[in-house]
Amino acid sequence: QMFWGNNVIVDGASHFSKWRGAARTFYSGYPLEAIKEVQVLTSQFSAEYGEAMASVTSAVTQSGTNVLHGSALTFAQQTVFNDIPAFTPERPPFGLQRFGATLGGALVPDRTHFFTSYEGRRQRGHAIVTSPAQNGALTTNNQDEHLFFAKLDHKTSVRDLLSARYNGQRFRWRDEPGGLWLAGTGTDVQNDVHTALVTSTRLISDAAMHQVRVQFSDYTDRKTDLSPSVYVARSGYSIQGGLIGPYGIGATPERTWEAADTFSYSVRGHAVKMGGGLKFVSVENRSLPQGRGAYFFAGAPSDHPQPFLYTQGIAATEAQATASPKSAALFAFAQDSWRVRPRLTLNLGLRYDLERVRNIVGFAVPADRNNLQPRLGVAWELQPARTVVRGGLGVYNQQHLLYFINRVQLEGAGGTSIVTLAPDSPLFPAFPNTVPASALDAAPRDIQRLASEFRNPYSIQATAGIERVLNRGIVVGADVVYLRGHD
């Protein structure tokens, strides 16, 4: 399977979950007023950025100034402003409130500054059941989110800046989708993130800078069934019960330590940046989907009273349904933005990544050491300075995503399994009963194994484009992108 991860970076440090394969937080995870700028790099990004084969999203947070400044925000949305959903006779009740405040200023003018922000989100929504079993019933879709941000910047000298920040999120979601899903059926989501970052920046000279970053993140993401009972799916008629299983699914928790050291300088048309870093990730994951049993019917009870399929996830103990992967990774890069001529710039870069995943039963392949990633970019400004031609070529490696790596253990020879039974099987239970796990031990099952040549996936990307500025500042452009991936 190809892993197309999108790396997320805030203030130069990772905001990416190796288990989830996306940002750690459910939404942005940062108060709106705490973000100063956002940049999305979709191709030919600097060798400084890695861990992903797709895009890199980079954000920078706000800092305080000498002027004491505060703000407040509020936003509300009510039922009257919403349209009537398709296939429902009425508009379900809905309410959304967002509120927050910021405060920033100087503890010591020109030396020590602070910035704080809080944002809350309260949603009280409903969906309408369209199943004939509960036609017109209302389900609950409630979300509560609290975001906290605090940052302190201190100049230890004229050329040295020490910055420390904390960001936290507390998110709860009761999700009853409605439609064919009966009331009380759905998912309970809990998402908590705590991140602390310390950055030391030293201006060595007007042309050289040195920066060190250290970050720790504690991330908990757990999904459980609202209805902890046998899952029953009647095609085109109704869905009820729980499919996630008795242990839920998620990271409980994922802890990440990372550190990076970069050095940059400018000289004679060259803007050079180089550095390296380390990252350590440990995760606790539990998973036993369909662990309470699942029946599948071809339609309504009156027309299809007997199920055509039964599945059940089995595990002798909770430990058998638990994986605790650990990842250690390092990287190094060098990047040169070389202004060859006033209208011609070359970007030359080289990156190297090395990652070792351990503490996974069945994951016995050596670390992939062949992860050199050359990057080349060019920008040529044509006469009369209104047209720019750009292009580039690069290799991009993807670090392992632990959700998929876990399958080697959780669905391996000594792990959990999902047993599928047809009605003619002697083990097929009488609805709505389940089968003891001991009775299914000898049933045929799929086993996940790791190929001996398993390596980090990578892609080769090439782009070419042209951009022209028309009258009144209108910009038009065209790009061609070539991408080839290898898993």
CSV table of C-alpha atoms in Angstrom, one decimal:
chain,number,residue,atom,x,y,z
A,1,GLN,CA,0.0,0.0,0.0
A,2,MET,CA,1.2,3.5,-0.9
A,3,PHE,CA,1.4,5.9,2.0
A,4,TRP,CA,0.7,9.5,0.9
A,5,GLY,CA,1.3,11.4,4.1
A,6,ASN,CA,1.0,15.2,4.4
A,7,ASN,CA,3.4,16.6,6.9
A,8,VAL,CA,2.3,19.4,9.1
A,9,ILE,CA,4.9,21.7,10.7
A,10,VAL,CA,4.3,24.6,13.2
A,11,ASP,CA,7.2,26.9,14.1
A,12,GLY,CA,9.6,24.5,12.4
A,13,ALA,CA,8.6,21.5,14.6
A,14,SER,CA,6.3,18.5,13.7
A,15,HIS,CA,2.6,18.6,14.3
A,16,PHE,CA,2.2,15.2,12.6
A,17,SER,CA,1.1,11.9,14.2
A,18,LYS,CA,2.9,8.8,12.9
A,19,TRP,CA,0.1,6.6,14.1
A,20,ARG,CA,-2.7,8.6,12.5
A,21,GLY,CA,-0.8,9.7,9.4
A,22,ALA,CA,-2.2,13.3,9.7
A,23,ALA,CA,-2.1,16.2,12.0
A,24,ARG,CA,-2.3,15.2,15.7
A,25,THR,CA,-5.3,17.4,16.4
A,26,PHE,CA,-8.8,16.7,15.1
A,27,TYR,CA,-9.1,20.2,13.5
A,28,SER,CA,-6.3,22.7,13.3
A,29,GLY,CA,-5.4,22.3,17.0
A,30,TYR,CA,-4.4,26.0,17.3
A,31,PRO,CA,-6.6,29.0,18.1
A,32,LEU,CA,-7.2,31.1,15.0
A,33,GLU,CA,-5.7,34.2,16.5
A,34,ALA,CA,-2.5,32.4,17.4
A,35,ILE,CA,-1.6,31.7,13.8
A,36,LYS,CA,0.4,34.4,12.1
A,37,GLU,CA,0.8,32.8,8.6
A,38,VAL,CA,0.3,29.4,6.8
A,39,GLN,CA,2.1,28.1,3.8
A,40,VAL,CA,1.3,25.0,1.8
A,41,LEU,CA,4.2,23.5,-0.2
A,42,THR,CA,2.9,21.0,-2.7
A,43,SER,CA,6.0,20.2,-4.7
A,44,GLN,CA,9.7,20.9,-4.9
A,45,PHE,CA,9.9,21.9,-1.3
A,46,SER,CA,13.3,22.5,0.3
A,47,ALA,CA,15.5,19.6,1.4
A,48,GLU,CA,14.8,20.9,4.9
A,49,TYR,CA,11.4,19.3,4.8
A,50,GLY,CA,10.8,15.6,4.8
A,51,GLU,CA,8.9,12.6,6.2
A,52,ALA,CA,6.2,13.0,3.5
A,53,MET,CA,5.7,12.3,-0.2
A,54,ALA,CA,2.8,14.6,-0.8
A,55,SER,CA,2.5,18.2,0.6
A,56,VAL,CA,4.0,20.0,3.6
A,57,THR,CA,1.9,22.5,5.5
A,58,SER,CA,3.9,25.0,7.5
A,59,ALA,CA,2.5,27.5,10.0
A,60,VAL,CA,4.1,30.2,12.1
A,61,THR,CA,2.5,31.4,15.4
A,62,GLN,CA,2.1,34.9,16.8
A,63,SER,CA,4.4,36.6,19.3
A,64,GLY,CA,3.9,39.6,21.6
A,65,THR,CA,5.1,43.1,20.9
A,66,ASN,CA,5.9,46.2,23.0
A,67,VAL,CA,2.3,47.3,22.7
A,68,LEU,CA,-0.2,45.6,25.1
A,69,HIS,CA,-2.9,44.3,22.8
A,70,GLY,CA,-5.9,42.1,23.3
A,71,SER,CA,-8.8,40.9,21.2
A,72,ALA,CA,-12.0,38.9,21.5
A,73,LEU,CA,-14.0,36.9,19.0
A,74,THR,CA,-17.4,35.3,18.8
A,75,PHE,CA,-19.3,33.4,16.0
A,76,ALA,CA,-22.7,31.8,16.1
A,77,GLN,CA,-24.7,29.7,13.7
A,78,GLN,CA,-28.3,28.6,14.4
A,79,THR,CA,-30.8,26.3,12.8
A,80,VAL,CA,-32.6,29.0,10.8
A,81,PHE,CA,-29.6,29.6,8.7
A,82,ASN,CA,-29.2,26.0,7.5
A,83,ASP,CA,-30.9,24.2,4.6
A,84,ILE,CA,-33.0,21.1,4.9
A,85,PRO,CA,-30.8,18.0,4.3
A,86,ALA,CA,-31.6,15.7,1.4
A,87,PHE,CA,-34.0,12.8,2.1
A,88,THR,CA,-35.3,14.4,5.4
A,89,PRO,CA,-38.7,16.1,5.9
A,90,GLU,CA,-37.5,18.9,8.2
A,91,ARG,CA,-34.5,20.9,9.3
A,92,PRO,CA,-32.8,19.3,12.3
A,93,PRO,CA,-32.0,21.6,15.3
A,94,PHE,CA,-28.4,22.9,15.2
A,95,GLY,CA,-26.4,25.4,17.1
A,96,LEU,CA,-22.7,26.4,16.9
A,97,GLN,CA,-20.8,28.9,19.0
A,98,ARG,CA,-17.1,29.8,18.7
A,99,PHE,CA,-15.6,32.2,21.1
A,100,GLY,CA,-12.1,33.2,22.2
A,101,ALA,CA,-9.7,35.9,23.4
A,102,THR,CA,-6.1,36.9,23.0
A,103,LEU,CA,-3.7,39.0,25.1
A,104,GLY,CA,-0.1,39.9,24.2
A,105,GLY,CA,2.4,42.5,25.2
A,106,ALA,CA,5.8,43.1,26.9
A,107,LEU,CA,6.9,42.0,30.3
A,108,VAL,CA,10.1,43.9,29.7
A,109,PRO,CA,10.0,46.3,26.7
A,110,ASP,CA,12.3,45.3,23.9
A,111,ARG,CA,13.4,42.2,25.8
A,112,THR,CA,10.6,39.9,27.0
A,113,HIS,CA,7.2,39.5,25.3
A,114,PHE,CA,4.3,37.2,25.8
A,115,PHE,CA,1.2,36.1,23.8
A,116,THR,CA,-1.7,34.1,25.0
A,117,SER,CA,-4.8,32.8,23.3
A,118,TYR,CA,-7.9,30.8,24.1
A,119,GLU,CA,-10.6,29.6,21.7
A,120,GLY,CA,-13.7,27.5,22.5
A,121,ARG,CA,-16.1,25.7,20.1
A,122,ARG,CA,-19.5,24.4,21.2
A,123,GLN,CA,-21.7,22.5,18.7
A,124,ARG,CA,-25.1,21.1,19.5
A,125,GLY,CA,-26.3,19.4,16.4
A,126,HIS,CA,-28.8,16.7,15.4
A,127,ALA,CA,-29.3,14.5,12.4
A,128,ILE,CA,-32.5,12.8,11.2
A,129,VAL,CA,-32.9,9.0,11.0
A,130,THR,CA,-34.3,8.0,7.6
A,131,SER,CA,-34.5,4.3,8.4
A,132,PRO,CA,-38.0,2.8,8.4
A,133,ALA,CA,-37.2,1.4,11.8
A,134,GLN,CA,-37.0,4.9,13.4
A,135,ASN,CA,-38.1,7.2,10.6
A,136,GLY,CA,-37.9,10.9,11.6
A,137,ALA,CA,-36.1,10.3,14.9
A,138,LEU,CA,-33.4,12.8,15.9
A,139,THR,CA,-29.8,11.8,16.7
A,140,THR,CA,-27.2,13.7,18.7
A,141,ASN,CA,-24.1,15.3,17.1
A,142,ASN,CA,-22.3,17.3,19.8
A,143,GLN,CA,-18.8,18.7,19.8
A,144,ASP,CA,-16.9,20.5,22.5
A,145,GLU,CA,-13.4,21.9,21.8
A,146,HIS,CA,-11.0,24.0,23.9
A,147,LEU,CA,-7.8,25.4,22.6
A,148,PHE,CA,-5.0,26.9,24.7
A,149,PHE,CA,-1.9,28.8,23.5
A,150,ALA,CA,0.8,30.6,25.4
A,151,LYS,CA,4.2,31.9,24.1
A,152,LEU,CA,7.1,33.7,25.7
A,153,ASP,CA,10.0,35.3,23.8
A,154,HIS,CA,13.0,36.5,25.7
A,155,LYS,CA,16.1,38.2,24.3
A,156,THR,CA,19.0,37.0,26.4
A,157,SER,CA,21.3,39.3,24.4
A,158,VAL,CA,21.2,41.6,21.4
A,159,ARG,CA,21.8,38.6,19.1
A,160,ASP,CA,20.1,35.8,21.1
A,161,LEU,CA,16.4,35.0,21.3
A,162,LEU,CA,14.9,32.2,23.5
A,163,SER,CA,11.3,31.3,22.8
A,164,ALA,CA,9.0,28.8,24.6
A,165,ARG,CA,5.4,28.0,23.9
A,166,TYR,CA,2.7,25.6,25.0
A,167,ASN,CA,-0.3,24.5,22.9
A,168,GLY,CA,-3.2,22.3,24.1
A,169,GLN,CA,-6.4,20.9,22.8
A,170,ARG,CA,-9.3,19.1,24.5
A,171,PHE,CA,-11.8,17.7,22.1
A,172,ARG,CA,-15.0,15.6,22.6
A,173,TRP,CA,-17.4,14.5,20.0
A,174,ARG,CA,-20.6,12.4,20.2
A,175,ASP,CA,-21.2,11.4,16.6
A,176,GLU,CA,-24.6,9.8,15.7
A,177,PRO,CA,-24.7,10.1,11.9
A,178,GLY,CA,-28.4,9.5,11.4
A,179,GLY,CA,-29.7,8.4,8.0
A,180,LEU,CA,-29.8,4.6,8.2
A,181,TRP,CA,-27.9,4.7,11.5
A,182,LEU,CA,-30.4,4.4,14.3
A,183,ALA,CA,-30.4,6.8,17.3
A,184,GLY,CA,-27.8,5.9,19.9
A,185,THR,CA,-25.5,4.3,17.2
A,186,GLY,CA,-22.2,6.0,16.3
A,187,THR,CA,-18.8,7.0,17.8
A,188,ASP,CA,-17.5,8.7,20.9
A,189,VAL,CA,-14.3,10.6,20.1
A,190,GLN,CA,-11.8,11.9,22.6
A,191,ASN,CA,-8.8,13.8,21.3
A,192,ASP,CA,-6.3,15.6,23.7
A,193,VAL,CA,-3.0,17.1,22.7
A,194,HIS,CA,-0.3,18.8,24.8
A,195,THR,CA,2.7,20.3,23.0
A,196,ALA,CA,5.7,22.2,24.4
A,197,LEU,CA,8.4,23.7,22.2
A,198,VAL,CA,11.6,25.6,23.1
A,199,THR,CA,13.6,27.4,20.4
A,200,SER,CA,17.0,29.1,20.8
A,201,THR,CA,18.0,31.4,17.9
A,202,ARG,CA,21.4,33.1,17.7
A,203,LEU,CA,22.3,35.7,15.1
A,204,ILE,CA,26.0,35.0,14.6
A,205,SER,CA,26.4,37.9,12.2
A,206,ASP,CA,24.3,39.8,9.7
A,207,ALA,CA,24.7,36.9,7.3
A,208,ALA,CA,24.7,33.8,9.6
A,209,MET,CA,22.1,32.3,12.0
A,210,HIS,CA,22.0,29.2,14.3
A,211,GLN,CA,18.8,27.7,15.7
A,212,VAL,CA,18.1,24.8,18.0
A,213,ARG,CA,14.6,23.4,18.6
A,214,VAL,CA,13.4,20.8,21.1
A,215,GLN,CA,9.7,19.7,21.3
A,216,PHE,CA,7.6,17.2,23.3
A,217,SER,CA,4.1,16.2,22.4
A,218,ASP,CA,1.6,14.0,24.3
A,219,TYR,CA,-1.3,13.0,22.0
A,220,THR,CA,-4.3,10.9,23.0
A,221,ASP,CA,-6.9,10.0,20.3
A,222,ARG,CA,-9.5,7.3,21.2
A,223,LYS,CA,-12.7,6.3,19.4
A,224,THR,CA,-15.3,4.0,21.0
A,225,ASP,CA,-18.7,2.7,20.2
A,226,LEU,CA,-21.7,4.7,21.6
A,227,SER,CA,-23.7,1.4,21.5
A,228,PRO,CA,-21.5,-1.4,22.9
A,229,SER,CA,-23.5,-4.2,21.4
A,230,VAL,CA,-23.7,-6.6,18.5
A,231,TYR,CA,-23.4,-4.7,15.1
A,232,VAL,CA,-26.4,-5.3,12.8
A,233,ALA,CA,-26.4,-4.0,9.3
A,234,ARG,CA,-29.5,-4.4,7.2
A,235,SER,CA,-28.8,-3.3,3.6
A,236,GLY,CA,-30.7,-0.2,2.6
A,237,TYR,CA,-32.8,-0.4,5.9
A,238,SER,CA,-30.9,0.2,9.1
A,239,ILE,CA,-27.6,0.1,11.0
A,240,GLN,CA,-27.2,-0.3,14.8
A,241,GLY,CA,-24.7,-1.6,17.4
A,242,GLY,CA,-21.0,-1.1,17.6
A,243,LEU,CA,-18.4,-2.0,14.9
A,244,ILE,CA,-15.2,-0.6,16.6
A,245,GLY,CA,-15.1,-3.2,19.3
A,246,PRO,CA,-14.6,-3.5,23.1
A,247,TYR,CA,-11.1,-1.8,23.2
A,248,GLY,CA,-11.9,1.1,20.8
A,249,ILE,CA,-9.2,2.3,18.5
A,250,GLY,CA,-6.7,5.1,18.8
A,251,ALA,CA,-3.4,6.2,20.3
A,252,THR,CA,-3.5,6.1,24.1
A,253,PRO,CA,-1.2,7.9,24.1
A,254,GLU,CA,1.4,8.8,21.4
A,255,ARG,CA,4.4,10.6,22.8
A,256,THR,CA,7.0,12.3,20.6
A,257,TRP,CA,10.3,13.8,21.4
A,258,GLU,CA,12.2,15.7,18.7
A,259,ALA,CA,15.2,18.0,18.4
A,260,ALA,CA,16.7,19.8,15.4
A,261,ASP,CA,19.8,22.0,14.9
A,262,THR,CA,20.1,24.2,11.8
A,263,PHE,CA,22.6,26.7,10.5
A,264,SER,CA,22.1,29.2,7.7
A,265,TYR,CA,24.2,31.9,6.1
A,266,SER,CA,24.3,34.1,3.0
A,267,VAL,CA,27.4,34.8,0.9
A,268,ARG,CA,28.0,36.0,-2.7
A,269,GLY,CA,24.6,35.1,-4.0
A,270,HIS,CA,24.3,31.8,-2.0
A,271,ALA,CA,21.7,31.3,0.7
A,272,VAL,CA,22.8,28.1,2.4
A,273,LYS,CA,20.9,26.2,5.1
A,274,MET,CA,22.0,22.9,6.6
A,275,GLY,CA,21.2,20.9,9.7
A,276,GLY,CA,19.9,17.7,11.2
A,277,GLY,CA,17.7,16.3,13.9
A,278,LEU,CA,16.3,13.3,15.8
A,279,LYS,CA,12.8,12.1,16.6
A,280,PHE,CA,11.6,9.4,19.0
A,281,VAL,CA,8.0,8.2,19.0
A,282,SER,CA,6.3,5.7,21.2
A,283,VAL,CA,2.6,4.7,20.9
A,284,GLU,CA,0.1,2.5,22.7
A,285,ASN,CA,-2.6,1.2,20.3
A,286,ARG,CA,-5.5,-1.1,20.9
A,287,SER,CA,-7.8,-2.5,18.2
A,288,LEU,CA,-10.3,-5.4,17.9
A,289,PRO,CA,-12.8,-4.3,15.2
A,290,GLN,CA,-16.1,-6.3,15.2
A,291,GLY,CA,-15.1,-7.7,18.6
A,292,ARG,CA,-18.7,-7.9,19.7
A,293,GLY,CA,-19.8,-9.7,16.6
A,294,ALA,CA,-21.4,-8.4,13.4
A,295,TYR,CA,-24.5,-9.6,11.5
A,296,PHE,CA,-25.2,-8.6,7.9
A,297,PHE,CA,-28.7,-8.9,6.3
A,298,ALA,CA,-29.7,-8.3,2.7
A,299,GLY,CA,-32.6,-6.0,3.6
A,300,ALA,CA,-35.5,-5.3,5.9
A,301,PRO,CA,-36.5,-7.9,8.6
A,302,SER,CA,-39.8,-8.7,6.9
A,303,ASP,CA,-38.1,-9.6,3.6
A,304,HIS,CA,-34.7,-11.0,4.9
A,305,PRO,CA,-35.2,-12.4,8.4
A,306,GLN,CA,-32.0,-14.5,8.2
A,307,PRO,CA,-28.4,-13.0,8.0
A,308,PHE,CA,-26.2,-13.9,5.1
A,309,LEU,CA,-22.9,-13.3,6.9
A,310,TYR,CA,-21.5,-13.1,10.4
A,311,THR,CA,-18.1,-11.7,11.4
A,312,GLN,CA,-16.3,-11.5,14.7
A,313,GLY,CA,-13.0,-10.1,15.9
A,314,ILE,CA,-11.3,-12.4,18.4
A,315,ALA,CA,-8.5,-12.0,20.9
A,316,ALA,CA,-7.8,-14.1,23.9
A,317,THR,CA,-6.7,-11.1,26.0
A,318,GLU,CA,-6.5,-7.4,25.8
A,319,ALA,CA,-2.8,-7.6,25.5
A,320,GLN,CA,-3.2,-9.6,22.3
A,321,ALA,CA,-5.2,-6.7,20.9
A,322,THR,CA,-2.5,-4.2,21.9
A,323,ALA,CA,0.6,-2.9,20.0
A,324,SER,CA,3.2,-0.6,21.4
A,325,PRO,CA,5.4,0.4,18.4
A,326,LYS,CA,8.5,2.7,18.9
A,327,SER,CA,10.2,4.7,16.2
A,328,ALA,CA,13.6,6.3,16.2
A,329,ALA,CA,14.5,8.5,13.2
A,330,LEU,CA,17.2,10.9,12.2
A,331,PHE,CA,17.7,13.3,9.3
A,332,ALA,CA,20.3,15.6,7.8
A,333,PHE,CA,20.0,18.1,4.9
A,334,ALA,CA,21.9,20.8,3.0
A,335,GLN,CA,20.2,23.4,0.8
A,336,ASP,CA,21.6,26.2,-1.3
A,337,SER,CA,19.5,28.8,-3.0
A,338,TRP,CA,22.0,30.1,-5.6
A,339,ARG,CA,21.3,33.3,-7.5
A,340,VAL,CA,23.4,32.5,-10.6
A,341,ARG,CA,22.3,35.7,-12.3
A,342,PRO,CA,20.0,38.5,-11.3
A,343,ARG,CA,17.1,36.8,-13.1
A,344,LEU,CA,18.2,33.1,-12.6
A,345,THR,CA,18.1,31.2,-9.3
A,346,LEU,CA,18.9,27.6,-8.7
A,347,ASN,CA,17.8,25.6,-5.6
A,348,LEU,CA,20.1,22.7,-4.9
A,349,GLY,CA,19.4,20.3,-2.0
A,350,LEU,CA,20.2,16.9,-0.6
A,351,ARG,CA,18.4,15.2,2.3
A,352,TYR,CA,19.0,11.9,4.1
A,353,ASP,CA,16.5,10.1,6.4
A,354,LEU,CA,17.0,7.0,8.5
A,355,GLU,CA,14.2,5.4,10.6
A,356,ARG,CA,14.1,2.3,12.8
A,357,VAL,CA,10.8,0.8,14.0
A,358,ARG,CA,10.9,-1.7,16.8
A,359,ASN,CA,8.8,-3.3,19.5
A,360,ILE,CA,6.5,-4.8,16.9
A,361,VAL,CA,6.2,-8.6,16.8
A,362,GLY,CA,6.8,-9.8,13.2
A,363,PHE,CA,8.5,-6.6,12.1
A,364,ALA,CA,12.0,-8.0,11.6
A,365,VAL,CA,13.3,-6.2,8.5
A,366,PRO,CA,16.4,-4.0,8.8
A,367,ALA,CA,16.2,-0.2,8.7
A,368,ASP,CA,16.1,1.2,5.1
A,369,ARG,CA,19.4,3.0,4.7
A,370,ASN,CA,19.0,4.0,1.1
A,371,ASN,CA,17.1,7.2,1.6
A,372,LEU,CA,19.2,9.9,-0.2
A,373,GLN,CA,16.9,12.5,-1.6
A,374,PRO,CA,18.4,15.0,-4.1
A,375,ARG,CA,16.3,18.1,-4.9
A,376,LEU,CA,16.8,20.5,-7.8
A,377,GLY,CA,14.8,23.6,-8.6
A,378,VAL,CA,15.1,26.5,-11.0
A,379,ALA,CA,13.4,29.9,-11.4
A,380,TRP,CA,14.1,32.1,-14.5
A,381,GLU,CA,12.7,35.5,-14.9
A,382,LEU,CA,12.3,36.5,-18.5
A,383,GLN,CA,12.5,39.9,-20.0
A,384,PRO,CA,10.7,42.3,-19.4
A,385,ALA,CA,10.4,41.0,-15.8
A,386,ARG,CA,6.8,40.0,-16.1
A,387,THR,CA,7.2,36.3,-16.9
A,388,VAL,CA,8.8,33.6,-14.7
A,389,VAL,CA,9.6,30.0,-15.8
A,390,ARG,CA,10.0,27.4,-13.0
A,391,GLY,CA,10.8,23.8,-12.8
A,392,GLY,CA,12.3,21.1,-10.6
A,393,LEU,CA,13.0,17.5,-9.9
A,394,GLY,CA,13.2,15.7,-6.5
A,395,VAL,CA,13.1,12.5,-4.6
A,396,TYR,CA,10.9,12.3,-1.5
A,397,ASN,CA,10.8,9.6,1.2
A,398,GLN,CA,7.9,8.8,3.4
A,399,GLN,CA,8.5,7.6,7.0
A,400,HIS,CA,6.5,4.6,8.1
A,401,LEU,CA,3.0,5.2,9.3
A,402,LEU,CA,2.5,3.1,12.5
A,403,TYR,CA,-1.2,2.4,11.9
A,404,PHE,CA,-0.2,0.1,9.0
A,405,ILE,CA,2.9,-1.3,10.7
A,406,ASN,CA,0.8,-2.4,13.6
A,407,ARG,CA,-1.1,-4.9,11.4
A,408,VAL,CA,2.0,-7.2,11.4
A,409,GLN,CA,1.5,-7.8,15.1
A,410,LEU,CA,-2.2,-7.2,15.6
A,411,GLU,CA,-3.3,-9.3,12.6
A,412,GLY,CA,-0.2,-11.6,12.6
A,413,ALA,CA,0.0,-15.3,13.6
A,414,GLY,CA,-0.1,-14.6,17.3
A,415,GLY,CA,-2.5,-11.6,17.1
A,416,THR,CA,-6.1,-10.9,16.7
A,417,SER,CA,-8.2,-12.0,13.7
A,418,ILE,CA,-11.6,-11.4,12.1
A,419,VAL,CA,-13.4,-14.6,11.4
A,420,THR,CA,-16.1,-14.7,8.7
A,421,LEU,CA,-18.8,-17.3,8.8
A,422,ALA,CA,-21.4,-18.2,6.2
A,423,PRO,CA,-24.9,-19.5,7.3
A,424,ASP,CA,-24.0,-23.1,6.4
A,425,SER,CA,-21.1,-23.1,8.9
A,426,PRO,CA,-21.6,-25.2,12.0
A,427,LEU,CA,-20.2,-22.3,14.0
A,428,PHE,CA,-22.8,-19.8,12.7
A,429,PRO,CA,-24.6,-18.4,15.8
A,430,ALA,CA,-28.3,-17.9,16.2
A,431,PHE,CA,-29.1,-14.2,15.9
A,432,PRO,CA,-28.4,-12.1,18.0
A,433,ASN,CA,-25.9,-14.4,19.9
A,434,THR,CA,-22.2,-14.3,19.5
A,435,VAL,CA,-19.6,-17.1,19.4
A,436,PRO,CA,-17.0,-17.6,22.2
A,437,ALA,CA,-13.5,-16.8,21.1
A,438,SER,CA,-12.3,-20.2,22.1
A,439,ALA,CA,-14.7,-21.8,19.6
A,440,LEU,CA,-13.3,-19.7,16.7
A,441,ASP,CA,-9.6,-20.5,17.4
A,442,ALA,CA,-9.5,-23.2,14.7
A,443,ALA,CA,-11.5,-21.2,12.1
A,444,PRO,CA,-9.7,-20.1,8.9
A,445,ARG,CA,-8.4,-16.6,9.0
A,446,ASP,CA,-6.3,-14.1,7.2
A,447,ILE,CA,-2.8,-13.5,8.6
A,448,GLN,CA,-0.8,-10.4,7.9
A,449,ARG,CA,2.9,-11.0,7.2
A,450,LEU,CA,5.8,-8.6,6.4
A,451,ALA,CA,7.7,-9.0,3.1
A,452,SER,CA,11.4,-9.4,3.5
A,453,GLU,CA,12.0,-6.5,1.0
A,454,PHE,CA,9.8,-4.1,2.9
A,455,ARG,CA,11.2,-0.5,2.7
A,456,ASN,CA,10.2,3.1,3.2
A,457,PRO,CA,8.1,4.2,0.3
A,458,TYR,CA,9.4,7.1,-1.9
A,459,SER,CA,8.3,9.2,-4.9
A,460,ILE,CA,10.0,11.0,-7.7
A,461,GLN,CA,8.4,14.3,-8.6
A,462,ALA,CA,9.0,16.7,-11.4
A,463,THR,CA,7.3,20.0,-12.2
A,464,ALA,CA,7.5,22.7,-14.9
A,465,GLY,CA,5.5,25.9,-15.1
A,466,ILE,CA,5.2,29.4,-16.3
A,467,GLU,CA,3.7,32.5,-14.6
A,468,ARG,CA,3.0,35.9,-16.1
A,469,VAL,CA,1.8,39.2,-14.5
A,470,LEU,CA,-0.8,40.9,-16.6
A,471,ASN,CA,-2.1,44.5,-16.2
A,472,ARG,CA,-3.5,45.6,-12.9
A,473,GLY,CA,-1.6,42.9,-11.0
A,474,ILE,CA,-3.5,39.9,-12.4
A,475,VAL,CA,-1.3,36.8,-12.4
A,476,VAL,CA,-1.9,33.8,-14.7
A,477,GLY,CA,0.1,30.6,-14.7
A,478,ALA,CA,0.2,27.0,-15.8
A,479,ASP,CA,2.0,24.0,-14.3
A,480,VAL,CA,2.7,20.4,-15.3
A,481,VAL,CA,3.4,17.9,-12.5
A,482,TYR,CA,4.8,14.4,-12.9
A,483,LEU,CA,4.8,12.1,-9.9
A,484,ARG,CA,5.8,8.5,-9.6
A,485,GLY,CA,5.6,6.6,-6.4
A,486,HIS,CA,7.1,3.4,-5.1
A,487,ASP,CA,6.1,1.4,-2.0
